[in-house]
CSV table of C-alpha atoms in Angstrom, one decimal:
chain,number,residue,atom,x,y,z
A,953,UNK,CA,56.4,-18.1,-93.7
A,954,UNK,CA,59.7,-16.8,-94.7
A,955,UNK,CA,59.7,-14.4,-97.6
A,956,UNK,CA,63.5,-15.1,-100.2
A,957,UNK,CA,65.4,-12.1,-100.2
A,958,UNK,CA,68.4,-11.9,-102.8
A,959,UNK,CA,71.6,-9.5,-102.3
A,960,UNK,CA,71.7,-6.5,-104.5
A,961,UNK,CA,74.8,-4.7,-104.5
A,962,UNK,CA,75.8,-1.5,-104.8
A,963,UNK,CA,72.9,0.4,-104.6
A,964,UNK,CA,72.5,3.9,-105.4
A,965,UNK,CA,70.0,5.3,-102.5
A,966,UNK,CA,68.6,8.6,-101.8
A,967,UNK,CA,69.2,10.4,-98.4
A,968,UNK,CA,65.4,9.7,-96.4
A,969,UNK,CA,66.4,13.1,-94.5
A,970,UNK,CA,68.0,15.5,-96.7
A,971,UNK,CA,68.2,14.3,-100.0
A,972,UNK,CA,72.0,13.6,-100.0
A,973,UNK,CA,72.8,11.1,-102.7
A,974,UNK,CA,75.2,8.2,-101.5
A,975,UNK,CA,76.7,4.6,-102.7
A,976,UNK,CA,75.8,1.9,-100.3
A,977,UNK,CA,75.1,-1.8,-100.0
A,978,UNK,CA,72.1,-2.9,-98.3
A,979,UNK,CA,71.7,-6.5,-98.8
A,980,UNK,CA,68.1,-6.4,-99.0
A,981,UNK,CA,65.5,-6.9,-102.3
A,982,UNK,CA,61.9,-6.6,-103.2
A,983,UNK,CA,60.2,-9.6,-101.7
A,984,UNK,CA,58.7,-12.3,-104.0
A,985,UNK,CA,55.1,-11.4,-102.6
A,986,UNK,CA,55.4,-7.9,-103.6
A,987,UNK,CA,55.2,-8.6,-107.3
A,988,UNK,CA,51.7,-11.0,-106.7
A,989,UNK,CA,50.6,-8.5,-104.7
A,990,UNK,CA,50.9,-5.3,-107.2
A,991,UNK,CA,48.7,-7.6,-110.2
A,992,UNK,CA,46.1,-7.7,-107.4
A,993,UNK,CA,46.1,-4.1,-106.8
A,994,UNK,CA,46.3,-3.9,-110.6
A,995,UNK,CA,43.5,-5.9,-111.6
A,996,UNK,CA,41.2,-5.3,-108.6
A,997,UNK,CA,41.2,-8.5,-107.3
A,998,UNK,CA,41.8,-9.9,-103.9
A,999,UNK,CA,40.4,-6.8,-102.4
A,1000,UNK,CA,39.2,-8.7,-99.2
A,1001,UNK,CA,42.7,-8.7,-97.4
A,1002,UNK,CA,43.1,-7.7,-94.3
A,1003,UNK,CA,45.7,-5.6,-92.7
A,1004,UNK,CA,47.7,-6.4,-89.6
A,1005,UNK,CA,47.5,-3.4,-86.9
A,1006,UNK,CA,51.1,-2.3,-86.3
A,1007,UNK,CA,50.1,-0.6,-82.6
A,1008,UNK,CA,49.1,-4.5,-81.5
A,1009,UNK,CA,52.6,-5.1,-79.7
A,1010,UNK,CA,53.2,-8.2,-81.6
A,1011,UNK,CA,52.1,-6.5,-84.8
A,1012,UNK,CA,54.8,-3.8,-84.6
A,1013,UNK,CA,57.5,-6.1,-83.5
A,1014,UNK,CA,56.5,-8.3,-86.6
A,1015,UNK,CA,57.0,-5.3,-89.0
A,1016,UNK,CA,60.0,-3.5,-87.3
A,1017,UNK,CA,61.9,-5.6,-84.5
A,1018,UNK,CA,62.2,-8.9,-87.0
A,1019,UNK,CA,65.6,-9.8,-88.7
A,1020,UNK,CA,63.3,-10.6,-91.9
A,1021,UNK,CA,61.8,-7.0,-91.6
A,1022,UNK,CA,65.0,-5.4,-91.0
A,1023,UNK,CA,64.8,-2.8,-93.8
A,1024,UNK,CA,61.3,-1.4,-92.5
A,1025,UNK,CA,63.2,-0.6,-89.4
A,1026,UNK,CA,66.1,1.2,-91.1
A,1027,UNK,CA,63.5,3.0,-92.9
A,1028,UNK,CA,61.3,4.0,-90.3
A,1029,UNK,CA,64.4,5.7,-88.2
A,1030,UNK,CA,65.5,7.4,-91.2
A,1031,UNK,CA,62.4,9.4,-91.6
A,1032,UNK,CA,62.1,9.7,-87.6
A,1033,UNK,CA,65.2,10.9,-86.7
A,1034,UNK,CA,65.9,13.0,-90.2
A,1035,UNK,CA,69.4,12.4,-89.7
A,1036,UNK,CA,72.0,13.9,-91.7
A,1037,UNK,CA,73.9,10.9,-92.2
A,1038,UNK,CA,71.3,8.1,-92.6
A,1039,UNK,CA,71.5,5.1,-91.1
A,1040,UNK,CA,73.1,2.0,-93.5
A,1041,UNK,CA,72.3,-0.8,-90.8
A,1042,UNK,CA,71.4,-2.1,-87.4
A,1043,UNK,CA,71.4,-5.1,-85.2
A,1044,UNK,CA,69.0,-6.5,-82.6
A,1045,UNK,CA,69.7,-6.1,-78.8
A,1046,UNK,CA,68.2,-7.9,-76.4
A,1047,UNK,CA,64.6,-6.3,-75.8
A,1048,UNK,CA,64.9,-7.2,-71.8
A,1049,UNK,CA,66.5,-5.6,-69.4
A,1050,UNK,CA,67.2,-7.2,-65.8
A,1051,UNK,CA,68.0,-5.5,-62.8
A,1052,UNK,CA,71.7,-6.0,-61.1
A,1053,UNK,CA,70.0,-6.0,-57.7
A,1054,UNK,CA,67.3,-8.6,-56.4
A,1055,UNK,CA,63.9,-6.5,-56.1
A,1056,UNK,CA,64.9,-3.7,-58.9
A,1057,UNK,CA,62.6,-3.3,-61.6
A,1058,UNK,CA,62.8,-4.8,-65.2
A,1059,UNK,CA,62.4,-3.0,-68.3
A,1060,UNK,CA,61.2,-5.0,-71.5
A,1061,UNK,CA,61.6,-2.7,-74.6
A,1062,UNK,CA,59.3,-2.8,-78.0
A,1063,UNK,CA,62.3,-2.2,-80.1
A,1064,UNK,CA,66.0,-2.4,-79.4
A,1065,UNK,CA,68.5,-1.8,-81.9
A,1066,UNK,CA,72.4,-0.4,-82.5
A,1067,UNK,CA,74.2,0.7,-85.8
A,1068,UNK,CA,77.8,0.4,-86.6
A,1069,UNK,CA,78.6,3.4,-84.6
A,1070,UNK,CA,77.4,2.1,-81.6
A,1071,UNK,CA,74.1,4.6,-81.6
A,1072,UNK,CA,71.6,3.1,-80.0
A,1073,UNK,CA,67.8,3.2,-81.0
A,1074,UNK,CA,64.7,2.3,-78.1
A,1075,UNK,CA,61.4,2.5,-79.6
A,1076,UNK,CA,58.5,2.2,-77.6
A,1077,UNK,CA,54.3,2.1,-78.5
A,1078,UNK,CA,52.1,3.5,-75.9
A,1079,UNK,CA,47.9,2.8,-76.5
A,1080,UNK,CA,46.8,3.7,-73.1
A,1081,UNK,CA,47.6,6.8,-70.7
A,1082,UNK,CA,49.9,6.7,-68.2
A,1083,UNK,CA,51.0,8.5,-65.4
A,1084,UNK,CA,54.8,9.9,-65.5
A,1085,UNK,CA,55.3,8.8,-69.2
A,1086,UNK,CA,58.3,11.5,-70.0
A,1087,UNK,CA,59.7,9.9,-66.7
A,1088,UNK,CA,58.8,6.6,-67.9
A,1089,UNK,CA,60.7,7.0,-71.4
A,1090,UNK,CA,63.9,8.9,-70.0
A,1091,UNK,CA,64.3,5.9,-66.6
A,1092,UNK,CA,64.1,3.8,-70.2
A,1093,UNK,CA,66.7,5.8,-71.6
A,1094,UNK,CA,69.2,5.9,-68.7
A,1095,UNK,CA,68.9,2.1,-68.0
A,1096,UNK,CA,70.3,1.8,-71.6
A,1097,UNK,CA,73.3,4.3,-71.0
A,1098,UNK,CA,73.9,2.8,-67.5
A,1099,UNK,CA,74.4,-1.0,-69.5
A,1100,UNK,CA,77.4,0.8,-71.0
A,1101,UNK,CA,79.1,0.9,-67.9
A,1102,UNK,CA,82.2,-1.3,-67.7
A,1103,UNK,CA,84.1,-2.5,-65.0
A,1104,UNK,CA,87.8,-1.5,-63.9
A,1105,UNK,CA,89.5,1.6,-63.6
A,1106,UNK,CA,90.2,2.2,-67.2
A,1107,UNK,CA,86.8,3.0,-68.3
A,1108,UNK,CA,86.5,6.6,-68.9
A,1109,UNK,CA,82.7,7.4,-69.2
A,1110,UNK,CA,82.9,6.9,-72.7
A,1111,UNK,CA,79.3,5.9,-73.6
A,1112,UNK,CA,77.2,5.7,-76.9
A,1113,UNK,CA,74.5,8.1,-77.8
A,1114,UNK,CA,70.8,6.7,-77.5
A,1115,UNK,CA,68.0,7.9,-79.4
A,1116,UNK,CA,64.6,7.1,-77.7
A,1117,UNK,CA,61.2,7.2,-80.0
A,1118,UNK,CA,58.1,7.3,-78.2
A,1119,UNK,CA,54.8,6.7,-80.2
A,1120,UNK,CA,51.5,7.4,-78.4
A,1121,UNK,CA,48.3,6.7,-79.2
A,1122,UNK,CA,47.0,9.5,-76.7
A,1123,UNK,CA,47.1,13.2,-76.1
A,1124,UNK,CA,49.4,13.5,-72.7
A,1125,UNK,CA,49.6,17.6,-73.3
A,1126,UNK,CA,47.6,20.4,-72.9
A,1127,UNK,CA,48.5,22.1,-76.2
A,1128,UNK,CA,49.5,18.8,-77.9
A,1129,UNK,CA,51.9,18.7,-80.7
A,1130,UNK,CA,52.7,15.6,-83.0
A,1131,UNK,CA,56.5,15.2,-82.7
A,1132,UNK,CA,59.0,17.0,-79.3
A,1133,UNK,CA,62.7,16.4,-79.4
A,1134,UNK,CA,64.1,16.4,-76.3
A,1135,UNK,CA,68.1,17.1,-75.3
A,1136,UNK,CA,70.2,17.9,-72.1
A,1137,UNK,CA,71.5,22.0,-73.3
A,1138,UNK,CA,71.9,24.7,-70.4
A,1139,UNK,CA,68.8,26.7,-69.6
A,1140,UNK,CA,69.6,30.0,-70.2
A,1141,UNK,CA,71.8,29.9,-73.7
A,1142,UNK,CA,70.9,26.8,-74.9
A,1143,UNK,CA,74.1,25.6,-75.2
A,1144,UNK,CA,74.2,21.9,-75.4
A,1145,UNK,CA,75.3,19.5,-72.3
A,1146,UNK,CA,75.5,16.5,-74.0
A,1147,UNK,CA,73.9,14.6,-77.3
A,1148,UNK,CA,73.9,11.3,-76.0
A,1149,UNK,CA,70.6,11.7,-75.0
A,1150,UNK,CA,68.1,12.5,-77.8
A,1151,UNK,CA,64.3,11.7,-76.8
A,1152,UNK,CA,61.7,12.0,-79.6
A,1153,UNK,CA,57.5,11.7,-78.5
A,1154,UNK,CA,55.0,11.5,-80.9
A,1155,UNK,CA,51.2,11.9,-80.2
A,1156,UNK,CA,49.9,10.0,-83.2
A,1157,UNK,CA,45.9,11.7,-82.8
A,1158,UNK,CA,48.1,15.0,-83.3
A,1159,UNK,CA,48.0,14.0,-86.9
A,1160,UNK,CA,44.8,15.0,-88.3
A,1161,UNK,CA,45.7,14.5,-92.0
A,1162,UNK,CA,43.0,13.0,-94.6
A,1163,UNK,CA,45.4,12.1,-97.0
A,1164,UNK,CA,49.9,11.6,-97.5
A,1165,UNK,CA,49.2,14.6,-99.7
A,1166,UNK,CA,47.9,17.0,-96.7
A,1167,UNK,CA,51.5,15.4,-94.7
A,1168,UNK,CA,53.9,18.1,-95.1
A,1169,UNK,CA,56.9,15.8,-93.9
A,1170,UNK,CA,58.4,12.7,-94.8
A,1171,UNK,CA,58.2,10.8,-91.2
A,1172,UNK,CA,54.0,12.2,-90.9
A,1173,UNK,CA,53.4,10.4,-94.4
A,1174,UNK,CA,54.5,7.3,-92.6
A,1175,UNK,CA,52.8,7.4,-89.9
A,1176,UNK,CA,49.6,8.4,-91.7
A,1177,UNK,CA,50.4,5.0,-93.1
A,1178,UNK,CA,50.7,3.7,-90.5
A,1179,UNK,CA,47.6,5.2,-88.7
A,1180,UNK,CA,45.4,4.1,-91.7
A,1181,UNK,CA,46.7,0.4,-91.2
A,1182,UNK,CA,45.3,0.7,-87.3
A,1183,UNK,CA,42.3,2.1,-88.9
A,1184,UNK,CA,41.6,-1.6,-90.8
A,1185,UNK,CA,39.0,0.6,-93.3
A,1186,UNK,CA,41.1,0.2,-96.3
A,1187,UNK,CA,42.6,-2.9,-98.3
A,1188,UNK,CA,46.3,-3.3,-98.5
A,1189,UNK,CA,45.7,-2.4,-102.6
A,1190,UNK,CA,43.9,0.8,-101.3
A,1191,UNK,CA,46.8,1.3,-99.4
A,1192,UNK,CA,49.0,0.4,-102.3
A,1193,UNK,CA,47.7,2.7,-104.2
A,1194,UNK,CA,48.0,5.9,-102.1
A,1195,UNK,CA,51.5,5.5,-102.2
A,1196,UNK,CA,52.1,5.1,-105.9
A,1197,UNK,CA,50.1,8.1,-106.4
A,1198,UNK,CA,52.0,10.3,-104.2
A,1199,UNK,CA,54.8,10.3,-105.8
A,1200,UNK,CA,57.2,9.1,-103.2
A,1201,UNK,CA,60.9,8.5,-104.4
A,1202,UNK,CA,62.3,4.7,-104.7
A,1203,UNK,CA,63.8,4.1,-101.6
A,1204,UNK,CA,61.0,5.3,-99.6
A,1205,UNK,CA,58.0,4.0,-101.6
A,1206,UNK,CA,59.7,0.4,-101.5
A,1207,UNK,CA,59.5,1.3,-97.3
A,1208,UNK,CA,56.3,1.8,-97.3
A,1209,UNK,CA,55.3,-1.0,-99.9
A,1210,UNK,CA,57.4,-3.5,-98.1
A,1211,UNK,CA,55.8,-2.4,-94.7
A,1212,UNK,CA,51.9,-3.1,-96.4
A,1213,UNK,CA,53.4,-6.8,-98.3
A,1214,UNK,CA,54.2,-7.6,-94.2
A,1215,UNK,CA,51.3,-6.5,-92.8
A,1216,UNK,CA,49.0,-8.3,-95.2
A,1217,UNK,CA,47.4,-10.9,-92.7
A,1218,UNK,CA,46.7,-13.5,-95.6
A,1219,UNK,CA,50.6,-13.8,-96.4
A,1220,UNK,CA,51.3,-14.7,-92.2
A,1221,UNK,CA,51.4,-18.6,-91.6
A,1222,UNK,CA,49.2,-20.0,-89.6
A,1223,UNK,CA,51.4,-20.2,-86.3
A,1224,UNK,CA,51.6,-16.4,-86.7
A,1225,UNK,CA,48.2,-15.3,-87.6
A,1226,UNK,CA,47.0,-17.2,-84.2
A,1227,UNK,CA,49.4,-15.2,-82.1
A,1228,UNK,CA,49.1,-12.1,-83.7
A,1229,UNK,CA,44.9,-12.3,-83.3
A,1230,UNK,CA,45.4,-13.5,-79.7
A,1231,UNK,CA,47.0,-10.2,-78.8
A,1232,UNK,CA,44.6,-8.2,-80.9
A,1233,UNK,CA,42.0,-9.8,-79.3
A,1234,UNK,CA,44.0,-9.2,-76.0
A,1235,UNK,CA,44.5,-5.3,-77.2
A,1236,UNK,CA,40.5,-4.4,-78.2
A,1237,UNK,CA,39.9,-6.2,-74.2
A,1238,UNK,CA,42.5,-3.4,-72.6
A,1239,UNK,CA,40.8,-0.7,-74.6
A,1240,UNK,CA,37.4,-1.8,-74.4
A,1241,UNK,CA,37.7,-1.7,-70.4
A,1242,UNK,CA,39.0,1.7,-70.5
A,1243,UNK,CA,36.6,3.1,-72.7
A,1244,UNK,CA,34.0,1.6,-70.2
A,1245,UNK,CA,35.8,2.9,-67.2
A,1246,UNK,CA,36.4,6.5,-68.3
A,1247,UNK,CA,32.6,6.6,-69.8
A,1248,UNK,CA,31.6,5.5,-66.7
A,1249,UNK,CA,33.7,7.8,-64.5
A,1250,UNK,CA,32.1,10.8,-66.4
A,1251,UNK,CA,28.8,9.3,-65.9
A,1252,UNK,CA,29.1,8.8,-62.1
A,1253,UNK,CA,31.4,12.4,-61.5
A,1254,UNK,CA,28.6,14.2,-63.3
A,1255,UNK,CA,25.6,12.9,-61.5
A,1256,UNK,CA,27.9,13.8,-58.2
A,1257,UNK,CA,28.8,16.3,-59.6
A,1258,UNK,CA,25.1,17.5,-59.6
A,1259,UNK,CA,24.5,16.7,-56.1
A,1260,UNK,CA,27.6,18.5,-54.7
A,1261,UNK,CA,26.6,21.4,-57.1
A,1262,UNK,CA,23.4,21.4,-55.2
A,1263,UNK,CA,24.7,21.8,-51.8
A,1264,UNK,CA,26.7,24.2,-52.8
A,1265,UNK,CA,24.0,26.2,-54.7
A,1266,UNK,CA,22.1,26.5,-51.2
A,1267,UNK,CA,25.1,28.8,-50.1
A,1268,UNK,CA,26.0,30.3,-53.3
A,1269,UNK,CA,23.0,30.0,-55.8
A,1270,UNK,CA,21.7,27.0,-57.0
A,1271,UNK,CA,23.0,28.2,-60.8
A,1272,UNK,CA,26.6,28.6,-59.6
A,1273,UNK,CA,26.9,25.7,-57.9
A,1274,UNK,CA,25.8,23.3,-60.0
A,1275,UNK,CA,28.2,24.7,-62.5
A,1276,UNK,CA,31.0,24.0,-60.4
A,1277,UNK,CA,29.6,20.8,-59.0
A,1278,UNK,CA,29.3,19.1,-62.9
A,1279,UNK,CA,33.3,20.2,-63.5
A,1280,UNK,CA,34.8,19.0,-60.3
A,1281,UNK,CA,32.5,16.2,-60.3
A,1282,UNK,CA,33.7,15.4,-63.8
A,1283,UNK,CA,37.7,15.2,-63.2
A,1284,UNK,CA,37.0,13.5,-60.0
A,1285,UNK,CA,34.9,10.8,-62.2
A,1286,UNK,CA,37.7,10.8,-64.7
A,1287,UNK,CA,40.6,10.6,-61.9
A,1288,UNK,CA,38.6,7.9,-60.8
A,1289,UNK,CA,37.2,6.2,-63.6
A,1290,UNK,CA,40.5,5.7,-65.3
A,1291,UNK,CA,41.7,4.5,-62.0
A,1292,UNK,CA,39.3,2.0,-61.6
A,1293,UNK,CA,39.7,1.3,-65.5
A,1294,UNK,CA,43.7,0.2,-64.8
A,1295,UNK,CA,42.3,-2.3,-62.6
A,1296,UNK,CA,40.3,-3.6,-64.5
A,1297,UNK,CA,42.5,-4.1,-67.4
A,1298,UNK,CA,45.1,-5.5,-65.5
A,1299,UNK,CA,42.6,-8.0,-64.2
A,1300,UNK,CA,41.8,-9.1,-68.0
A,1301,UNK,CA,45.3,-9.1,-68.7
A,1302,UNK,CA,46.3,-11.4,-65.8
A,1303,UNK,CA,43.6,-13.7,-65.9
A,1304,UNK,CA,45.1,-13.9,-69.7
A,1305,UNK,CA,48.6,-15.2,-68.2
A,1306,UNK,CA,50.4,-11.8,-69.0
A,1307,UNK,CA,53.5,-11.3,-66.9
A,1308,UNK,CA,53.4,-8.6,-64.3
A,1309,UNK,CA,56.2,-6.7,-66.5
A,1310,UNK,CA,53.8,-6.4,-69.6
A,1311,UNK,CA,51.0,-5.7,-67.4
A,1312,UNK,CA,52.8,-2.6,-65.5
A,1313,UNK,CA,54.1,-1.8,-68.8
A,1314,UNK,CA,50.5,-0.8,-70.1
A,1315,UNK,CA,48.8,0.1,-66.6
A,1316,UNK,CA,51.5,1.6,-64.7
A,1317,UNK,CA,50.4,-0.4,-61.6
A,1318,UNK,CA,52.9,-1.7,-59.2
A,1319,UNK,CA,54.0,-5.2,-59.2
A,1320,UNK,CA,52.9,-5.4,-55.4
A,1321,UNK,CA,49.5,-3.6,-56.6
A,1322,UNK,CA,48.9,-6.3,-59.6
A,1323,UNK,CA,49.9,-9.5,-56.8
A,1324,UNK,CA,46.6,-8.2,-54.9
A,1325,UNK,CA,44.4,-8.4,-57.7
């Protein structure tokens, strides 16, 4: 259900990093269904809409890697990146990525994009653990640069930068931290190599804010918006409302409103609204077998836990050893519990007719590993 768009020229827009004031064109206007759907908020009526959840992988492609949806994209690099020079406009790439050689391994991205200057953008959403997932993002990253290679002996390494965004919907650190940028710079001075690599990973449970007022940055109140839409315990007027109340500037409150109008499920046509709850249904499967896999893991590592603590505890005191035994018992339960959990889910997810590239992508298991399920 396409939503009209007219052009608006000649825009005066607000800088999403810095503030920088600057004249630009952006082709893009408030959608028709914005205006119905402010005398809703308005009025209190039509409080029983649902909200799409932008981590289900058709859900965030619907929002951000859609020509229709174009401007939500723009938006959300803008206050990702904080760039100096914000970014005007982008155009699709090709999401899939094949191989050169027979056997190599294919790389199908969430989000591919490039601006006028030839930048690239690769985002990717992550909901389950995997192993290796700096390597993962960074083999991402280099299959991107090594497409810039052209043939001949003219070509002089001249390549593009790439910006890679990573969003988790797990811990993968130790001491965990919402958003790391990562660059290539010399390990002892810092002195930059090269900025055409620029990696950004953000652990979304990092952000523990209640409300966009307790976000101290401009990309955090986004993805608290975001993280609230996953949530599905508010309304899309609820929504609404948080960000007219906080005082957001134009450009970005029309972001975030425009974001909500397209994630309001009654506005998807029917067509849509079957494939979108298909992969939800597909996504609450994957984690459902995980939670049951790791709970299970725990439960089984601690009761061996016990008994290895027990043997031990002949030699060393029955107090020590059970000690020990519960906490190697426990990350050998969890080793193998989430393990066993991959299986699991990529068993669901084949027996749904996923390919084997979606299903590695989410399990990390081999394509030889997922043929012997």
């Amino acid at each position: 259900m396409e939503t009209s768009r007219s052009i608006e020229q000649g825009l005066n827009e607000k800088s999403f990093a810095k503030g920088v004031e600057r004249e630009q064109v952006i082709g893009l206007s408030k959608p028709n269904s914005r205006v119905e759907a402010d005398v809703c908020a308005a009025d209190g009526s039509n409080r029983q809409s649902s909200v799409m959840n932008p981590f289900v992988d058709w859900g965030f492609k619907y929002l951000f890697g859609t020509e229709r949806n174009k401007r939500n994209l723009v938006g959300f690099l803008n206050l990702v990146l904080e760039l100096e020079c914000p970014i005007v406009d982008v155009e699709y790439l090709n999401n899939e990525n094949i191989p050169h050689e027979a056997g190599g391994r294919e790389c199908v991205f969430d989000v591919l994009c490039i601006d006028k200057s030839g930048t690239r953008f690769l985002i990717e959403v992550q909901n389950a653990p995997i192993s290796y997932i700096r390597n993962r993002i960074l083999y991402y990253t280099c299959r991107l640069i090594e497409q810039m290679g052209q043939p001949g002996e003219k070509w002089n390494y001249n390549i593009d930068k790439v910006y890679s965004i990573c969003l988790m919907n797990f811990m993968y650190e130790q001491d965990p931290v919402l958003k790391r940028e990562f660059m290539l710079q010399e390990s002892y001075t810092g002195t930059l190599f090269t900025d055409r690599i620029h990696i950004v990973m953000l652990q979304l449970p990092c952000l523990e804010a209640k409300s966009m007022s307790e976000c101290n940055m401009l990309y955090e109140k986004l993805l608290y918006l975001l993280l609230q839409m996953k949530k599905g315990m508010s309304t899309i007027e609820e929504l609404k409302r948080q960000v007219y109340e906080h005082g957001l500037n134009e450009e970005i409150r029309e972001t975030f409103l425009n974001v909500l109008d397209e994630a309001n499920l009654a506005s998807l046509s029917k067509s849509d609204k079957a494939l979108y709850e298909t992969r939800l249904k597909s996504y609450r499967d994957n984690r459902a077998c995980l939670d049951y896999a790791i709970e299970t893991g725990i439960r089984q590592g601690i009761e061996q836990g016990i008994e290895q603590g027990i043997e031990q505890g002949i030699e060393q005191g029955i107090k020590q050893g059970i000690e020990q035994g519960i906490e190697q018992g426990i990350k050998q339960g969890l080793a193998e519990g989430v393990a066993q959990g991959k299986l699991e889910i990529a068993r669901s997810m084949k027996s749904d007719g996923m390919t084997s590239e979606i299903i590695s992508k989410y399990t990390g298991l081999s394509a030889m590993e997922i043929e012997n399920l």
